[in-house]
Structure formats: structure tokens, C-alpha cells
Amino acid sequence: MCDGGEMSLHDKVIFVTGGASGIGRATVNRLAADGAHVVVADMQVELAAEAVAQVTSAGGTAQVCELDVADHGAVAAAVAAIANEHGRLDGAFNNAGIGGPTAKILDIDPAEWARVTAVNLTGVFNCVQAEIAQMITQESGGSIVNTASIGGVVALPRAAAYTAAKHGVVGLTRTAAVEYGSRNIRVNAVCPGFIDTPMFASNAGASDEMRDRVAGVVPMRRIAGPEEIADAVAWMLSDQSSYLTGVAMPVDGGFTAR
Ligand code: NAI
């Protein structure tokens, strides 16, 4: 239960994949500001080091972990090394992901399908499996948050690979929650809507006109900042959400409510 810390994240050891950029980066900053020790795992190791430096200069603690989440053995080794170094793993934000091909199903290259599912779905499986293997050894259990998307709960036309992978993340999340709830391991998904990050800027938000069009289909009529996802994730990782598990929570300005 709540131990009196502001968000009850104080001294928790939390693993964040895709922590170098966008939503992951904002969450790294938020968790560190709340007193967690954050492991910034990313393929972009220089950017991850920059994220760690930012945390450190703000008075927090963090470390870099160079990692490709699609590599099962590397993920298992990374999580084991963190547990070995710190004695436990309290939380994880499995957030690394890539955009998929923008094409209808008939035009999707099978190699692109394979890459998107390898990172966005199998990558999350690799992390969840390694994290649960550690958390199951701890009486304190743990809290896992996976990044799905609005594409994890509704169709996003011309993005079938991405949408299928994100629906898969929701199914994996619910199954993990049911299988390991009795071990005090909570597993939830966050389903961001349109968020202003480098990924968004490189596709749906590539021009002002496109951004206006996207904002226009959101009930709140705007694109969100990555900090608005970080706030939700920090709560889901904290003891303040102690009875929340198996949930796929949209943070989308009302997009999936229509
Ligand atoms: P981003 O591109 O700014 O950040 C993604 C990070 O993941 C990058 O630092 C990248 O290096 C890392 N990454 C990619 N593949 C990796 C791999 N195989 N192993 C390790 N690290 C890897 O993107 P953004 O927008 O912050 O996305 C984060 C997550 O949020 C993704 O899962 C994305 O699908 C999801 N999302 C984003 C939305 C948006 O509008 N920006 C909306 C809904 C979901």
C-alpha cells in the first residue's frame, strides 16, 4: 500500500524500454523526479545516455542499458543483470516501439509485418517474461505497464501491422495479469492517443496541416504532450494503483470514446 512517498515510487527500481525518446523519455524524467532509480533501456544508446545525464543533473538517479527488445536473450540478460545489481525489480514500462508501414493490407510487405510484430509485440513479450521471472521471486511482486495504443483497442486503417501488434499487447497484458495476479504482480497497458513525439512527427504529424487534421478527430481537439502519458504511467507503476490490473487504459483525449 501507499508508503507515504509522493507517488510511492521512492527508491523503486524501474526498467523503461524506449526510454531515450518521446513517451519513454518523459516517463523516465517523471519517475526519477518521484524518486525512482530508472534503467533507461534503448537501442539508441547515445540518446539514452543523454536521458540519464538529464536525470542526474536534476538530482535523480538512472543508468543506461543498451538493448534491442526484439532480442529475447539480450532482454533476459539485461533484466537479470538489473536484478543482480539492485537485488530486485519493482517496476517496468515496456514502451519501445516503432511505427509500421502506412499501407492497406494488400500492400503490406511481409518483411515489414515481421519487423513491426517483432518489436511491438514479441519485444513486449520478451520483456514481460523476463520481468515476471524476476518479480515472482520477490514477495513485493511488481508493477508492469505495457505501451499499447488506441490502435490496441480500435482499428487504425492503413496500419494493420501496428494495430495487430498493439491488440496483441493488450491480450498479452490481460493474460499476464490473470496468470500472475496471485503473485502480487500487476500488469496493465496504457493506450496513448496522438502524442507529440519524434515518432508522431515522422508520420501522422509530419506537417501542420496533418496535425490539424489529427487534432480535429480528437474530442479534446488537440494532440497531447508525452508528459501527459508519463503522468498516467507513473500512477500505474506506483502503489497508489494497488488494485489496478489487467486494464488497457486509453489516455487519448476521448478518441476511443466515440
Ligand atoms: P519515439 O520514436 O519517440 O520513441 C521510441 C523509442 O523506442 C526510441 O528511443 C527508440 O530508439 C526505441 N526503440 C525502438 N525500437 C527499439 C528496440 N527494438 N529496442 C529498444 N528500443 C527501441 O516514439 P514514441 O512516440 O515515444 O513511442 C513510444 C511508444 O508509444 C511506442 O510503443 C509507440 O507505438 C507508442 N505510441 C505512440 C503514440 C504517439 O502518438 N506518439 C500513440 C500511441 C502509442
PDB file of C-alpha atoms and ligand atoms in Angstrom:
ATOM      1  CA  MET A   1       0.000   0.000   0.000  1.00  0.00           C
ATOM      2  CA  CYS A   2       0.918   3.638  -0.039  1.00  0.00           C
ATOM      3  CA  ASP A   3       4.059   4.195   1.994  1.00  0.00           C
ATOM      4  CA  GLY A   4       3.875   7.954   2.239  1.00  0.00           C
ATOM      5  CA  GLY A   5       6.131   8.852  -0.723  1.00  0.00           C
ATOM      6  CA  GLU A   6       4.605  11.422  -3.038  1.00  0.00           C
ATOM      7  CA  MET A   7       3.654   8.898  -5.688  1.00  0.00           C
ATOM      8  CA  SER A   8       5.066   5.994  -3.654  1.00  0.00           C
ATOM      9  CA  LEU A   9       7.794   5.464  -6.255  1.00  0.00           C
ATOM     10  CA  HIS A  10      10.622   6.406  -3.917  1.00  0.00           C
ATOM     11  CA  ASP A  11      13.654   4.092  -4.272  1.00  0.00           C
ATOM     12  CA  LYS A  12      11.830   1.756  -6.631  1.00  0.00           C
ATOM     13  CA  VAL A  13      13.979   0.197  -9.354  1.00  0.00           C
ATOM     14  CA  ILE A  14      12.145   0.676 -12.647  1.00  0.00           C
ATOM     15  CA  PHE A  15      13.093  -0.541 -16.124  1.00  0.00           C
ATOM     16  CA  VAL A  16      11.925   1.627 -19.047  1.00  0.00           C
ATOM     17  CA  THR A  17      12.312   0.471 -22.649  1.00  0.00           C
ATOM     18  CA  GLY A  18      12.366   3.087 -25.367  1.00  0.00           C
ATOM     19  CA  GLY A  19      13.399   5.433 -22.565  1.00  0.00           C
ATOM     20  CA  ALA A  20      15.633   7.579 -24.765  1.00  0.00           C
ATOM     21  CA  SER A  21      12.887   9.399 -26.660  1.00  0.00           C
ATOM     22  CA  GLY A  22       9.293  10.599 -26.651  1.00  0.00           C
ATOM     23  CA  ILE A  23       6.871   8.978 -24.196  1.00  0.00           C
ATOM     24  CA  GLY A  24       9.606   6.810 -22.657  1.00  0.00           C
ATOM     25  CA  ARG A  25      11.874   9.815 -22.100  1.00  0.00           C
ATOM     26  CA  ALA A  26       9.117  11.862 -20.451  1.00  0.00           C
ATOM     27  CA  THR A  27       8.303   8.893 -18.217  1.00  0.00           C
ATOM     28  CA  VAL A  28      11.959   8.432 -17.254  1.00  0.00           C
ATOM     29  CA  ASN A  29      12.041  12.065 -16.128  1.00  0.00           C
ATOM     30  CA  ARG A  30       8.790  11.767 -14.236  1.00  0.00           C
ATOM     31  CA  LEU A  31       9.734   8.521 -12.425  1.00  0.00           C
ATOM     32  CA  ALA A  32      13.151   9.887 -11.466  1.00  0.00           C
ATOM     33  CA  ALA A  33      11.564  13.103 -10.181  1.00  0.00           C
ATOM     34  CA  ASP A  34       9.360  10.910  -7.974  1.00  0.00           C
ATOM     35  CA  GLY A  35      12.475   9.259  -6.522  1.00  0.00           C
ATOM     36  CA  ALA A  36      12.732   6.044  -8.538  1.00  0.00           C
ATOM     37  CA  HIS A  37      16.023   4.655  -9.857  1.00  0.00           C
ATOM     38  CA  VAL A  38      15.402   4.338 -13.579  1.00  0.00           C
ATOM     39  CA  VAL A  39      17.099   1.982 -16.030  1.00  0.00           C
ATOM     40  CA  VAL A  40      16.900   3.650 -19.440  1.00  0.00           C
ATOM     41  CA  ALA A  41      16.891   0.816 -21.990  1.00  0.00           C
ATOM     42  CA  ASP A  42      17.053   1.719 -25.658  1.00  0.00           C
ATOM     43  CA  MET A  43      18.720   0.848 -28.945  1.00  0.00           C
ATOM     44  CA  GLN A  44      19.810   4.489 -29.282  1.00  0.00           C
ATOM     45  CA  VAL A  45      22.477   4.334 -26.639  1.00  0.00           C
ATOM     46  CA  GLU A  46      23.765   7.909 -27.029  1.00  0.00           C
ATOM     47  CA  LEU A  47      20.286   9.326 -26.620  1.00  0.00           C
ATOM     48  CA  ALA A  48      19.778   7.053 -23.601  1.00  0.00           C
ATOM     49  CA  ALA A  49      22.985   8.428 -22.072  1.00  0.00           C
ATOM     50  CA  GLU A  50      21.638  11.933 -22.657  1.00  0.00           C
ATOM     51  CA  ALA A  51      18.438  10.975 -20.834  1.00  0.00           C
ATOM     52  CA  VAL A  52      20.450   9.642 -17.898  1.00  0.00           C
ATOM     53  CA  ALA A  53      22.544  12.838 -17.796  1.00  0.00           C
ATOM     54  CA  GLN A  54      19.342  14.898 -17.730  1.00  0.00           C
ATOM     55  CA  VAL A  55      18.027  12.865 -14.780  1.00  0.00           C
ATOM     56  CA  THR A  56      21.315  13.097 -12.926  1.00  0.00           C
ATOM     57  CA  SER A  57      21.614  16.853 -13.385  1.00  0.00           C
ATOM     58  CA  ALA A  58      18.080  17.200 -11.978  1.00  0.00           C
ATOM     59  CA  GLY A  59      19.195  15.320  -8.851  1.00  0.00           C
ATOM     60  CA  GLY A  60      17.792  11.887  -9.712  1.00  0.00           C
ATOM     61  CA  THR A  61      19.408   8.528 -10.371  1.00  0.00           C
ATOM     62  CA  ALA A  62      19.350   6.497 -13.576  1.00  0.00           C
ATOM     63  CA  GLN A  63      21.531   4.203 -15.672  1.00  0.00           C
ATOM     64  CA  VAL A  64      21.824   3.284 -19.347  1.00  0.00           C
ATOM     65  CA  CYS A  65      21.052  -0.161 -20.746  1.00  0.00           C
ATOM     66  CA  GLU A  66      21.767  -0.689 -24.454  1.00  0.00           C
ATOM     67  CA  LEU A  67      19.119  -3.099 -25.665  1.00  0.00           C
ATOM     68  CA  ASP A  68      17.137  -4.347 -28.659  1.00  0.00           C
ATOM     69  CA  VAL A  69      13.847  -5.559 -27.178  1.00  0.00           C
ATOM     70  CA  ALA A  70      13.359  -7.912 -30.125  1.00  0.00           C
ATOM     71  CA  ASP A  71      16.382  -9.937 -28.926  1.00  0.00           C
ATOM     72  CA  HIS A  72      14.989 -12.464 -26.421  1.00  0.00           C
ATOM     73  CA  GLY A  73      18.322 -13.477 -24.943  1.00  0.00           C
ATOM     74  CA  ALA A  74      19.526  -9.891 -24.580  1.00  0.00           C
ATOM     75  CA  VAL A  75      16.342  -8.858 -22.767  1.00  0.00           C
ATOM     76  CA  ALA A  76      16.578 -11.799 -20.346  1.00  0.00           C
ATOM     77  CA  ALA A  77      20.227 -10.980 -19.644  1.00  0.00           C
ATOM     78  CA  ALA A  78      19.524  -7.259 -19.149  1.00  0.00           C
ATOM     79  CA  VAL A  79      16.717  -7.843 -16.654  1.00  0.00           C
ATOM     80  CA  ALA A  80      18.780 -10.450 -14.792  1.00  0.00           C
ATOM     81  CA  ALA A  81      21.704  -8.007 -14.588  1.00  0.00           C
ATOM     82  CA  ILE A  82      19.469  -5.263 -13.130  1.00  0.00           C
ATOM     83  CA  ALA A  83      18.068  -7.673 -10.523  1.00  0.00           C
ATOM     84  CA  ASN A  84      21.574  -8.818  -9.720  1.00  0.00           C
ATOM     85  CA  GLU A  85      22.852  -5.272  -9.282  1.00  0.00           C
ATOM     86  CA  HIS A  86      19.924  -3.872  -7.301  1.00  0.00           C
ATOM     87  CA  GLY A  87      18.557  -7.002  -5.635  1.00  0.00           C
ATOM     88  CA  ARG A  88      15.109  -6.545  -7.163  1.00  0.00           C
ATOM     89  CA  LEU A  89      12.999  -5.108  -9.974  1.00  0.00           C
ATOM     90  CA  ASP A  90       9.972  -3.173  -8.724  1.00  0.00           C
ATOM     91  CA  GLY A  91       8.506  -1.905 -11.954  1.00  0.00           C
ATOM     92  CA  ALA A  92       8.798  -1.929 -15.716  1.00  0.00           C
ATOM     93  CA  PHE A  93       7.478   0.237 -18.535  1.00  0.00           C
ATOM     94  CA  ASN A  94       7.658  -1.814 -21.733  1.00  0.00           C
ATOM     95  CA  ASN A  95       7.295   1.043 -24.150  1.00  0.00           C
ATOM     96  CA  ALA A  96       9.820   0.609 -27.001  1.00  0.00           C
ATOM     97  CA  GLY A  97       8.027   0.565 -30.311  1.00  0.00           C
ATOM     98  CA  ILE A  98       8.187   1.539 -33.954  1.00  0.00           C
ATOM     99  CA  GLY A  99       5.641   2.837 -36.435  1.00  0.00           C
ATOM    100  CA  GLY A 100       4.568   0.397 -39.094  1.00  0.00           C
ATOM    101  CA  PRO A 101       4.054   0.681 -42.839  1.00  0.00           C
ATOM    102  CA  THR A 102       1.301   3.099 -43.909  1.00  0.00           C
ATOM    103  CA  ALA A 103      -0.500   0.868 -46.364  1.00  0.00           C
ATOM    104  CA  LYS A 104      -3.640  -1.203 -46.741  1.00  0.00           C
ATOM    105  CA  ILE A 105      -3.297  -4.926 -46.113  1.00  0.00           C
ATOM    106  CA  LEU A 106      -2.868  -5.864 -49.797  1.00  0.00           C
ATOM    107  CA  ASP A 107       0.186  -3.600 -49.976  1.00  0.00           C
ATOM    108  CA  ILE A 108       1.972  -4.653 -46.792  1.00  0.00           C
ATOM    109  CA  ASP A 109       5.400  -6.174 -47.330  1.00  0.00           C
ATOM    110  CA  PRO A 110       5.655  -9.337 -45.182  1.00  0.00           C
ATOM    111  CA  ALA A 111       9.137  -8.270 -44.047  1.00  0.00           C
ATOM    112  CA  GLU A 112       7.686  -5.033 -42.651  1.00  0.00           C
ATOM    113  CA  TRP A 113       4.904  -7.007 -40.943  1.00  0.00           C
ATOM    114  CA  ALA A 114       7.544  -9.231 -39.362  1.00  0.00           C
ATOM    115  CA  ARG A 115       9.662  -6.307 -38.132  1.00  0.00           C
ATOM    116  CA  VAL A 116       6.719  -4.433 -36.579  1.00  0.00           C
ATOM    117  CA  THR A 117       5.398  -7.503 -34.777  1.00  0.00           C
ATOM    118  CA  ALA A 118       8.926  -8.494 -33.664  1.00  0.00           C
ATOM    119  CA  VAL A 119       9.476  -5.151 -31.916  1.00  0.00           C
ATOM    120  CA  ASN A 120       5.973  -4.056 -30.902  1.00  0.00           C
ATOM    121  CA  LEU A 121       4.570  -7.424 -29.788  1.00  0.00           C
ATOM    122  CA  THR A 122       7.342 -10.004 -29.358  1.00  0.00           C
ATOM    123  CA  GLY A 123       9.537  -7.286 -27.829  1.00  0.00           C
ATOM    124  CA  VAL A 124       6.901  -6.712 -25.141  1.00  0.00           C
ATOM    125  CA  PHE A 125       6.561 -10.471 -24.596  1.00  0.00           C
ATOM    126  CA  ASN A 126      10.344 -10.770 -24.165  1.00  0.00           C
ATOM    127  CA  CYS A 127      10.295  -8.040 -21.519  1.00  0.00           C
ATOM    128  CA  VAL A 128       7.191  -9.253 -19.679  1.00  0.00           C
ATOM    129  CA  GLN A 129       8.555 -12.786 -19.479  1.00  0.00           C
ATOM    130  CA  ALA A 130      11.935 -11.687 -18.083  1.00  0.00           C
ATOM    131  CA  GLU A 131      10.338  -9.222 -15.650  1.00  0.00           C
ATOM    132  CA  ILE A 132       7.812 -11.700 -14.272  1.00  0.00           C
ATOM    133  CA  ALA A 133      10.568 -14.297 -13.876  1.00  0.00           C
ATOM    134  CA  GLN A 134      12.285 -11.828 -11.526  1.00  0.00           C
ATOM    135  CA  MET A 135       9.204 -10.359  -9.816  1.00  0.00           C
ATOM    136  CA  ILE A 136       7.858 -13.803  -8.963  1.00  0.00           C
ATOM    137  CA  THR A 137      10.900 -14.283  -6.714  1.00  0.00           C
ATOM    138  CA  GLN A 138      10.052 -11.125  -4.737  1.00  0.00           C
ATOM    139  CA  GLU A 139       7.435 -11.008  -2.003  1.00  0.00           C
ATOM    140  CA  SER A 140       6.764  -7.402  -3.007  1.00  0.00           C
ATOM    141  CA  GLY A 141       5.803  -8.546  -6.532  1.00  0.00           C
ATOM    142  CA  GLY A 142       5.877  -5.693  -9.017  1.00  0.00           C
ATOM    143  CA  SER A 143       4.014  -3.470 -11.444  1.00  0.00           C
ATOM    144  CA  ILE A 144       4.365  -3.730 -15.212  1.00  0.00           C
ATOM    145  CA  VAL A 145       2.955  -1.247 -17.718  1.00  0.00           C
ATOM    146  CA  ASN A 146       2.998  -2.021 -21.447  1.00  0.00           C
ATOM    147  CA  THR A 147       2.549   0.658 -24.092  1.00  0.00           C
ATOM    148  CA  ALA A 148      -0.261  -0.325 -26.407  1.00  0.00           C
ATOM    149  CA  SER A 149      -2.084   2.408 -28.341  1.00  0.00           C
ATOM    150  CA  ILE A 150      -5.545   3.465 -29.380  1.00  0.00           C
ATOM    151  CA  GLY A 151      -4.574   1.005 -32.142  1.00  0.00           C
ATOM    152  CA  GLY A 152      -4.664  -1.651 -29.413  1.00  0.00           C
ATOM    153  CA  VAL A 153      -8.419  -1.256 -28.982  1.00  0.00           C
ATOM    154  CA  VAL A 154      -9.808   0.113 -32.264  1.00  0.00           C
ATOM    155  CA  ALA A 155      -8.875  -0.208 -35.935  1.00  0.00           C
ATOM    156  CA  LEU A 156      -6.396   2.248 -37.421  1.00  0.00           C
ATOM    157  CA  PRO A 157      -6.842   1.923 -41.197  1.00  0.00           C
ATOM    158  CA  ARG A 158      -3.628   1.669 -43.232  1.00  0.00           C
ATOM    159  CA  ALA A 159      -1.782   0.445 -40.145  1.00  0.00           C
ATOM    160  CA  ALA A 160      -2.753  -3.232 -39.871  1.00  0.00           C
ATOM    161  CA  ALA A 161       0.648  -4.476 -38.687  1.00  0.00           C
ATOM    162  CA  TYR A 162       0.870  -1.821 -35.983  1.00  0.00           C
ATOM    163  CA  THR A 163      -2.781  -2.304 -34.978  1.00  0.00           C
ATOM    164  CA  ALA A 164      -2.492  -6.094 -34.830  1.00  0.00           C
ATOM    165  CA  ALA A 165       0.687  -5.889 -32.735  1.00  0.00           C
ATOM    166  CA  LYS A 166      -0.887  -3.389 -30.325  1.00  0.00           C
ATOM    167  CA  HIS A 167      -4.060  -5.505 -29.971  1.00  0.00           C
ATOM    168  CA  GLY A 168      -1.657  -8.334 -29.178  1.00  0.00           C
ATOM    169  CA  VAL A 169      -0.063  -6.241 -26.433  1.00  0.00           C
ATOM    170  CA  VAL A 170      -3.496  -5.786 -24.846  1.00  0.00           C
ATOM    171  CA  GLY A 171      -4.154  -9.541 -24.970  1.00  0.00           C
ATOM    172  CA  LEU A 172      -0.726 -10.294 -23.509  1.00  0.00           C
ATOM    173  CA  THR A 173      -1.302  -7.711 -20.761  1.00  0.00           C
ATOM    174  CA  ARG A 174      -4.656  -9.170 -19.721  1.00  0.00           C
ATOM    175  CA  THR A 175      -3.350 -12.742 -19.755  1.00  0.00           C
ATOM    176  CA  ALA A 176      -0.270 -11.866 -17.695  1.00  0.00           C
ATOM    177  CA  ALA A 177      -2.467 -10.023 -15.184  1.00  0.00           C
ATOM    178  CA  VAL A 178      -4.713 -13.062 -14.741  1.00  0.00           C
ATOM    179  CA  GLU A 179      -1.851 -15.573 -14.591  1.00  0.00           C
ATOM    180  CA  TYR A 180       0.267 -13.673 -12.048  1.00  0.00           C
ATOM    181  CA  GLY A 181      -2.218 -11.580 -10.062  1.00  0.00           C
ATOM    182  CA  SER A 182      -1.993 -14.045  -7.179  1.00  0.00           C
ATOM    183  CA  ARG A 183       1.756 -13.345  -7.016  1.00  0.00           C
ATOM    184  CA  ASN A 184       1.206  -9.640  -6.426  1.00  0.00           C
ATOM    185  CA  ILE A 185       2.362  -8.776  -9.936  1.00  0.00           C
ATOM    186  CA  ARG A 186       0.146  -6.189 -11.631  1.00  0.00           C
ATOM    187  CA  VAL A 187       0.180  -5.844 -15.415  1.00  0.00           C
ATOM    188  CA  ASN A 188      -1.592  -3.017 -17.222  1.00  0.00           C
ATOM    189  CA  ALA A 189      -1.442  -1.324 -20.605  1.00  0.00           C
ATOM    190  CA  VAL A 190      -1.591   2.350 -21.447  1.00  0.00           C
ATOM    191  CA  CYS A 191      -3.239   3.199 -24.769  1.00  0.00           C
ATOM    192  CA  PRO A 192      -1.984   6.626 -25.862  1.00  0.00           C
ATOM    193  CA  GLY A 193      -3.852   8.635 -28.463  1.00  0.00           C
ATOM    194  CA  PHE A 194      -1.951  11.143 -30.615  1.00  0.00           C
ATOM    195  CA  ILE A 195       1.137  12.254 -28.730  1.00  0.00           C
ATOM    196  CA  ASP A 196       3.698  14.811 -29.856  1.00  0.00           C
ATOM    197  CA  THR A 197       6.901  12.738 -30.081  1.00  0.00           C
ATOM    198  CA  PRO A 198       9.574  12.147 -32.748  1.00  0.00           C
ATOM    199  CA  MET A 199       7.575   9.068 -33.912  1.00  0.00           C
ATOM    200  CA  PHE A 200       4.420  11.135 -34.364  1.00  0.00           C
ATOM    201  CA  ALA A 201       6.342  13.915 -36.120  1.00  0.00           C
ATOM    202  CA  SER A 202       7.690  11.403 -38.627  1.00  0.00           C
ATOM    203  CA  ASN A 203       4.264  10.133 -39.719  1.00  0.00           C
ATOM    204  CA  ALA A 204       0.760  11.317 -38.717  1.00  0.00           C
ATOM    205  CA  GLY A 205       2.115  14.688 -37.536  1.00  0.00           C
ATOM    206  CA  ALA A 206       4.520  15.360 -40.382  1.00  0.00           C
ATOM    207  CA  SER A 207       3.035  18.767 -41.333  1.00  0.00           C
ATOM    208  CA  ASP A 208       0.916  21.480 -39.672  1.00  0.00           C
ATOM    209  CA  GLU A 209      -1.970  20.549 -41.927  1.00  0.00           C
ATOM    210  CA  MET A 210      -1.749  16.880 -40.928  1.00  0.00           C
ATOM    211  CA  ARG A 211      -1.523  17.797 -37.242  1.00  0.00           C
ATOM    212  CA  ASP A 212      -4.637  19.975 -37.532  1.00  0.00           C
ATOM    213  CA  ARG A 213      -6.493  17.147 -39.246  1.00  0.00           C
ATOM    214  CA  VAL A 214      -5.490  14.697 -36.496  1.00  0.00           C
ATOM    215  CA  ALA A 215      -6.408  17.135 -33.716  1.00  0.00           C
ATOM    216  CA  GLY A 216      -9.765  17.629 -35.398  1.00  0.00           C
ATOM    217  CA  VAL A 217     -10.792  13.988 -34.892  1.00  0.00           C
ATOM    218  CA  VAL A 218      -9.943  14.055 -31.170  1.00  0.00           C
ATOM    219  CA  PRO A 219     -12.846  15.111 -28.906  1.00  0.00           C
ATOM    220  CA  MET A 220     -10.452  17.328 -26.911  1.00  0.00           C
ATOM    221  CA  ARG A 221      -9.288  18.881 -30.235  1.00  0.00           C
ATOM    222  CA  ARG A 222      -5.596  18.677 -29.504  1.00  0.00           C
ATOM    223  CA  ILE A 223      -2.548  16.448 -29.614  1.00  0.00           C
ATOM    224  CA  ALA A 224      -1.084  15.611 -26.195  1.00  0.00           C
ATOM    225  CA  GLY A 225       2.402  16.084 -24.803  1.00  0.00           C
ATOM    226  CA  PRO A 226       4.365  12.979 -23.760  1.00  0.00           C
ATOM    227  CA  GLU A 227       4.252  14.180 -20.117  1.00  0.00           C
ATOM    228  CA  GLU A 228       0.507  13.540 -20.129  1.00  0.00           C
ATOM    229  CA  ILE A 229       1.178   9.839 -20.746  1.00  0.00           C
ATOM    230  CA  ALA A 230       4.039   9.838 -18.231  1.00  0.00           C
ATOM    231  CA  ASP A 231       1.655  11.058 -15.502  1.00  0.00           C
ATOM    232  CA  ALA A 232      -0.709   8.142 -16.110  1.00  0.00           C
ATOM    233  CA  VAL A 233       2.130   5.611 -16.282  1.00  0.00           C
ATOM    234  CA  ALA A 234       3.725   6.874 -13.062  1.00  0.00           C
ATOM    235  CA  TRP A 235       0.420   6.279 -11.287  1.00  0.00           C
ATOM    236  CA  MET A 236       0.040   2.810 -12.824  1.00  0.00           C
ATOM    237  CA  LEU A 237       3.568   1.907 -11.665  1.00  0.00           C
ATOM    238  CA  SER A 238       3.061   3.322  -8.180  1.00  0.00           C
ATOM    239  CA  ASP A 239       1.469   1.701  -5.147  1.00  0.00           C
ATOM    240  CA  GLN A 240      -1.372   4.186  -5.474  1.00  0.00           C
ATOM    241  CA  SER A 241      -2.887   1.962  -8.157  1.00  0.00           C
ATOM    242  CA  SER A 242      -2.530  -1.123  -5.937  1.00  0.00           C
ATOM    243  CA  TYR A 243      -5.770  -2.831  -7.081  1.00  0.00           C
ATOM    244  CA  LEU A 244      -5.444  -1.989 -10.790  1.00  0.00           C
ATOM    245  CA  THR A 245      -4.528  -4.902 -13.025  1.00  0.00           C
ATOM    246  CA  GLY A 246      -5.446  -6.290 -16.437  1.00  0.00           C
ATOM    247  CA  VAL A 247      -6.565  -2.890 -17.673  1.00  0.00           C
ATOM    248  CA  ALA A 248      -5.946  -1.297 -21.089  1.00  0.00           C
ATOM    249  CA  MET A 249      -6.348   2.375 -20.242  1.00  0.00           C
ATOM    250  CA  PRO A 250      -6.821   4.886 -23.052  1.00  0.00           C
ATOM    251  CA  VAL A 251      -5.177   8.270 -22.500  1.00  0.00           C
ATOM    252  CA  ASP A 252      -6.443   9.710 -25.735  1.00  0.00           C
ATOM    253  CA  GLY A 253      -8.458  12.895 -25.288  1.00  0.00           C
ATOM    254  CA  GLY A 254     -11.623  10.857 -25.837  1.00  0.00           C
ATOM    255  CA  PHE A 255     -10.688   9.343 -29.222  1.00  0.00           C
ATOM    256  CA  THR A 256     -11.843   5.793 -28.406  1.00  0.00           C
ATOM    257  CA  ALA A 257     -14.967   7.014 -26.590  1.00  0.00           C
ATOM    258  CA  ARG A 258     -16.689   7.975 -29.850  1.00  0.00           C
TER     259      ARG A 258
HETATM  260  P1  NAI B   1       9.778   7.535 -30.197  1.00  0.00           P
HETATM  261  O1  NAI B   1      10.203   7.059 -31.533  1.00  0.00           O
HETATM  262  O2  NAI B   1       9.942   8.944 -29.805  1.00  0.00           O
HETATM  263  O3  NAI B   1      10.470   6.633 -29.055  1.00  0.00           O
HETATM  264  C1  NAI B   1      10.566   5.250 -29.187  1.00  0.00           C
HETATM  265  C2  NAI B   1      11.867   4.790 -28.571  1.00  0.00           C
HETATM  266  O4  NAI B   1      11.914   3.360 -28.670  1.00  0.00           O
HETATM  267  C3  NAI B   1      13.091   5.329 -29.305  1.00  0.00           C
HETATM  268  O5  NAI B   1      14.015   5.864 -28.370  1.00  0.00           O
HETATM  269  C4  NAI B   1      13.664   4.098 -29.999  1.00  0.00           C
HETATM  270  O6  NAI B   1      15.077   4.127 -30.126  1.00  0.00           O
HETATM  271  C5  NAI B   1      13.214   2.988 -29.083  1.00  0.00           C
HETATM  272  N1  NAI B   1      13.176   1.696 -29.764  1.00  0.00           N
HETATM  273  C6  NAI B   1      12.602   1.408 -30.950  1.00  0.00           C
HETATM  274  N2  NAI B   1      12.791   0.118 -31.267  1.00  0.00           N
HETATM  275  C7  NAI B   1      13.507  -0.427 -30.239  1.00  0.00           C
HETATM  276  C8  NAI B   1      14.020  -1.714 -29.988  1.00  0.00           C
HETATM  277  N3  NAI B   1      13.844  -2.733 -30.851  1.00  0.00           N
HETATM  278  N4  NAI B   1      14.684  -1.932 -28.824  1.00  0.00           N
HETATM  279  C9  NAI B   1      14.880  -0.908 -27.944  1.00  0.00           C
HETATM  280  N5  NAI B   1      14.448   0.335 -28.157  1.00  0.00           N
HETATM  281  C10 NAI B   1      13.761   0.579 -29.295  1.00  0.00           C
HETATM  282  O7  NAI B   1       8.232   7.090 -30.095  1.00  0.00           O
HETATM  283  P2  NAI B   1       7.064   7.393 -29.045  1.00  0.00           P
HETATM  284  O8  NAI B   1       6.019   8.106 -29.770  1.00  0.00           O
HETATM  285  O9  NAI B   1       7.583   7.908 -27.786  1.00  0.00           O
HETATM  286  O10 NAI B   1       6.540   5.892 -28.845  1.00  0.00           O
HETATM  287  C11 NAI B   1       6.682   5.161 -27.648  1.00  0.00           C
HETATM  288  C12 NAI B   1       5.619   4.083 -27.634  1.00  0.00           C
HETATM  289  O11 NAI B   1       4.342   4.688 -27.631  1.00  0.00           O
HETATM  290  C13 NAI B   1       5.651   3.139 -28.832  1.00  0.00           C
HETATM  291  O12 NAI B   1       5.379   1.832 -28.391  1.00  0.00           O
HETATM  292  C14 NAI B   1       4.525   3.663 -29.693  1.00  0.00           C
HETATM  293  O13 NAI B   1       3.995   2.658 -30.509  1.00  0.00           O
HETATM  294  C15 NAI B   1       3.534   4.114 -28.634  1.00  0.00           C
HETATM  295  N6  NAI B   1       2.536   5.063 -29.062  1.00  0.00           N
HETATM  296  C16 NAI B   1       2.881   6.302 -29.527  1.00  0.00           C
HETATM  297  C17 NAI B   1       1.901   7.181 -29.909  1.00  0.00           C
HETATM  298  C18 NAI B   1       2.199   8.554 -30.432  1.00  0.00           C
HETATM  299  O14 NAI B   1       1.277   9.223 -30.909  1.00  0.00           O
HETATM  300  N7  NAI B   1       3.402   9.045 -30.349  1.00  0.00           N
HETATM  301  C19 NAI B   1       0.473   6.816 -29.843  1.00  0.00           C
HETATM  302  C20 NAI B   1       0.228   5.508 -29.304  1.00  0.00           C
HETATM  303  C21 NAI B   1       1.237   4.671 -28.940  1.00  0.00           C
END
